[in-house]
Short mmCIF file of C-alpha atoms and ligand atoms in Angstrom, two decimals:
data_model
loop_
_atom_site.label_atom_id
_atom_site.label_comp_id
_atom_site.label_asym_id
_atom_site.label_seq_id
_atom_site.Cartn_x
_atom_site.Cartn_y
_atom_site.Cartn_z
CA MET A 39 -8.18 -10.21 -16.50
CA THR A 40 -5.01 -11.85 -15.20
CA PRO A 41 -3.23 -9.77 -12.60
CA PRO A 42 0.46 -9.29 -12.91
CA ALA A 43 2.61 -11.91 -11.16
CA LEU A 44 4.09 -10.82 -7.79
CA PRO A 45 7.88 -10.74 -7.65
CA PRO A 46 8.84 -13.93 -5.81
CA ALA A 47 9.44 -13.92 -2.08
CA ARG A 48 13.17 -13.99 -1.26
CA ASP A 49 12.38 -15.96 1.82
CA PRO A 50 9.81 -18.64 0.94
CA ASP A 51 8.26 -18.45 4.45
CA ARG A 52 7.34 -14.79 4.36
CA TYR A 53 6.53 -11.92 2.04
CA THR A 54 7.32 -8.25 2.75
CA LEU A 55 5.42 -5.53 0.92
CA THR A 56 5.54 -1.78 1.37
CA VAL A 57 3.26 0.99 0.09
CA VAL A 58 4.66 4.44 -0.65
CA CYS A 59 2.94 7.82 -1.24
CA LEU A 60 4.06 11.40 -0.66
CA GLY A 61 3.10 12.29 2.95
CA ASN A 62 2.29 8.87 4.47
CA ILE A 63 -0.86 10.36 6.03
CA CYS A 64 -3.51 9.64 3.31
CA ARG A 65 -3.12 7.08 0.55
CA SER A 66 -0.41 4.63 1.67
CA PRO A 67 -1.56 4.39 5.28
CA MET A 68 -5.12 3.71 4.01
CA ALA A 69 -3.68 0.91 1.85
CA ASP A 70 -1.57 -0.35 4.82
CA VAL A 71 -4.65 -0.60 7.09
CA VAL A 72 -6.90 -2.24 4.39
CA LEU A 73 -4.17 -4.71 3.30
CA ASN A 74 -3.49 -5.66 6.92
CA ARG A 75 -7.20 -6.25 7.47
CA ARG A 76 -7.45 -8.49 4.40
CA LEU A 77 -4.41 -10.37 5.48
CA GLU A 78 -5.90 -11.00 8.93
CA GLU A 79 -9.10 -12.29 7.27
CA ALA A 80 -7.00 -14.59 5.06
CA GLY A 81 -4.99 -15.88 8.05
CA LEU A 82 -1.73 -14.57 6.53
CA THR A 83 -0.49 -12.14 9.18
CA ASP A 84 2.28 -14.52 10.24
CA ARG A 85 3.59 -14.83 6.69
CA VAL A 86 3.09 -11.38 5.13
CA ARG A 87 4.31 -8.09 6.51
CA VAL A 88 2.90 -4.89 5.11
CA ASP A 89 3.91 -1.35 6.08
CA SER A 90 3.95 2.14 4.49
CA SER A 91 5.97 5.32 4.28
CA GLY A 92 6.08 8.62 2.37
CA THR A 93 8.75 10.12 0.24
CA GLY A 94 8.36 13.48 2.07
CA GLY A 95 9.17 13.92 5.72
CA TRP A 96 6.77 16.77 6.77
CA HIS A 97 4.40 14.52 8.83
CA VAL A 98 6.85 12.00 10.33
CA GLY A 99 5.63 10.70 13.74
CA GLY A 100 2.16 12.13 13.20
CA PRO A 101 -1.21 10.35 12.84
CA MET A 102 -3.15 9.83 9.67
CA ASP A 103 -4.96 12.83 8.05
CA PRO A 104 -8.24 13.19 9.88
CA ARG A 105 -10.23 12.85 6.62
CA ALA A 106 -8.49 9.53 5.78
CA ALA A 107 -9.06 8.37 9.42
CA ALA A 108 -12.75 9.34 9.26
CA THR A 109 -13.28 7.57 5.90
CA LEU A 110 -11.64 4.43 7.18
CA ALA A 111 -13.66 4.55 10.40
CA ALA A 112 -16.89 4.96 8.41
CA HIS A 113 -16.03 1.68 6.69
CA GLY A 114 -15.10 -0.15 9.89
CA TYR A 115 -11.31 0.13 9.88
CA ASP A 116 -9.09 1.25 12.72
CA SER A 117 -6.62 4.03 11.74
CA THR A 118 -5.49 5.02 15.15
CA ARG A 119 -2.21 3.07 15.31
CA HIS A 120 -0.68 4.75 12.22
CA ARG A 121 2.35 7.01 12.72
CA ALA A 122 3.86 8.54 9.58
CA ARG A 123 7.31 7.39 8.44
CA GLN A 124 9.59 8.61 5.71
CA TRP A 125 10.83 6.34 2.90
CA ALA A 126 14.56 5.82 2.75
CA PRO A 127 16.26 4.08 -0.20
CA GLU A 128 17.76 1.37 1.99
CA ARG A 129 14.27 0.25 2.88
CA ALA A 130 13.93 -1.23 -0.65
CA GLU A 131 16.37 -4.05 0.41
CA ASP A 132 13.88 -5.07 3.15
CA HIS A 133 10.96 -5.64 0.83
CA ASP A 134 9.96 -8.11 -1.77
CA LEU A 135 7.60 -5.58 -3.37
CA VAL A 136 7.45 -1.76 -3.17
CA LEU A 137 4.17 -0.24 -4.45
CA ALA A 138 4.02 3.47 -5.37
CA MET A 139 0.68 5.23 -5.31
CA ASP A 140 1.38 7.54 -8.26
CA ARG A 141 3.94 8.06 -10.99
CA SER A 142 5.57 10.91 -9.10
CA ASN A 143 6.13 8.49 -6.18
CA LEU A 144 7.39 5.87 -8.60
CA ALA A 145 9.92 8.31 -10.06
CA ASP A 146 11.04 9.24 -6.53
CA LEU A 147 11.64 5.51 -5.92
CA GLY A 148 13.98 5.38 -8.91
CA GLY A 149 11.38 4.19 -11.39
CA ARG A 150 9.79 0.79 -12.20
CA SER A 151 11.75 -2.37 -11.70
CA ASP A 152 11.06 -6.04 -10.84
CA ARG A 153 10.23 -5.19 -7.29
CA VAL A 154 9.01 -1.62 -7.71
CA ARG A 155 5.54 -1.10 -9.25
CA LEU A 156 2.46 1.05 -9.17
CA PHE A 157 -0.01 -0.11 -6.54
CA ARG A 158 -2.78 -0.03 -9.23
CA ASP A 159 -0.91 -2.36 -11.50
CA PHE A 160 -2.93 -4.87 -9.38
CA ASP A 161 -6.31 -3.05 -9.66
CA PRO A 162 -8.65 -5.71 -11.06
CA VAL A 163 -11.10 -3.13 -12.50
CA ASP A 164 -8.87 -0.43 -14.08
CA PRO A 165 -5.24 -1.52 -13.89
CA GLY A 166 -2.22 0.65 -14.31
CA GLY A 167 -3.50 4.00 -13.11
CA GLU A 168 -2.58 6.18 -10.22
CA VAL A 169 -4.18 6.57 -6.82
CA PRO A 170 -4.94 10.32 -6.99
CA ASP A 171 -3.63 12.44 -4.13
CA PRO A 172 -6.76 13.45 -2.07
CA TYR A 173 -4.85 15.81 0.27
CA TYR A 174 -5.88 19.09 -1.41
CA GLY A 175 -9.43 18.03 -2.38
CA GLY A 176 -12.65 17.29 -0.58
CA ASP A 177 -14.03 14.25 1.25
CA ASP A 178 -15.12 12.58 -2.01
CA GLY A 179 -11.46 12.04 -2.88
CA PHE A 180 -10.95 9.93 0.16
CA GLU A 181 -13.98 7.75 -0.64
CA GLU A 182 -12.60 7.30 -4.14
CA VAL A 183 -9.14 6.35 -2.78
CA LEU A 184 -10.72 3.85 -0.38
CA ALA A 185 -12.71 2.12 -3.17
CA MET A 186 -9.55 1.79 -5.33
CA VAL A 187 -7.58 0.58 -2.40
CA GLU A 188 -10.16 -2.01 -1.22
CA ARG A 189 -10.55 -3.70 -4.63
CA THR A 190 -6.76 -3.58 -5.33
CA ALA A 191 -5.93 -4.88 -1.84
CA ALA A 192 -8.22 -7.82 -2.35
CA ALA A 193 -6.43 -8.64 -5.61
CA ILE A 194 -3.02 -8.29 -3.99
CA VAL A 195 -3.97 -10.62 -1.10
CA ALA A 196 -5.35 -13.19 -3.60
CA ALA A 197 -1.99 -13.04 -5.41
CA LEU A 198 -0.16 -13.40 -2.11
CA GLN A 199 -2.15 -16.52 -1.33
CA ARG A 200 -1.19 -18.01 -4.69
CA GLU A 201 2.49 -16.98 -4.23
CA LEU A 202 2.78 -18.42 -0.75
CA ARG A 203 0.89 -21.64 -1.69
CA ALA A 204 3.31 -22.13 -4.62
CA SER A 205 6.45 -21.59 -2.53
P1 LIG B 1337 -0.42 11.28 0.81
O1 LIG B 1337 -1.09 12.82 0.70
O2 LIG B 1337 0.78 11.37 -0.04
O3 LIG B 1337 -1.56 10.47 0.21
O4 LIG B 1337 -0.20 11.05 2.24
C1 LIG B 1337 -0.38 13.95 1.03
C2 LIG B 1337 -0.20 14.30 2.39
C3 LIG B 1337 0.56 15.41 2.72
C4 LIG B 1337 1.05 16.20 1.69
C5 LIG B 1337 0.86 15.89 0.39
C6 LIG B 1337 0.12 14.71 0.04
N1 LIG B 1337 1.73 17.40 1.99
O5 LIG B 1337 2.16 18.14 1.07
O6 LIG B 1337 1.92 17.65 3.23
#
């Protein structure tokens, strides 16, 4: 399957991507940590900046949900540096690509556009779906989110490598 093309970088030397969920304590910070790890492995940390935020402000300044942190730690990732932030519409101007975790997040961002997509549009296995909110469920939900995030992050970083080589 051919993944969708990334919207082009506005500055050819760097790419800025942000991931958005509801609380910024479960899904989008997990994607943020995994994407940053994959970028490190690809030697792209100087050229790609990834961060995350939530459309809701309840957890601003707080750490990741302990279940998200434990799931990441069990798979060798460090979650301790995360502090929750709230999305603000002006942040869209700072990013080449804004990735929403579910359709509700996408609607809160103003809907799909050239630079606003669902994160799982880039899922190489089952594209176009949502990353389900694990907040009210059990630990299995966090494992499921991590699996979706890992395979999708790998596809996004591969697309970034192509985009940055081409520019
Ligand atoms: P997230 O999960 O959007 O993946 O961070 C949630 C975290 C907190 C809440 C909802 C979802 N909450 O209602 O506080």
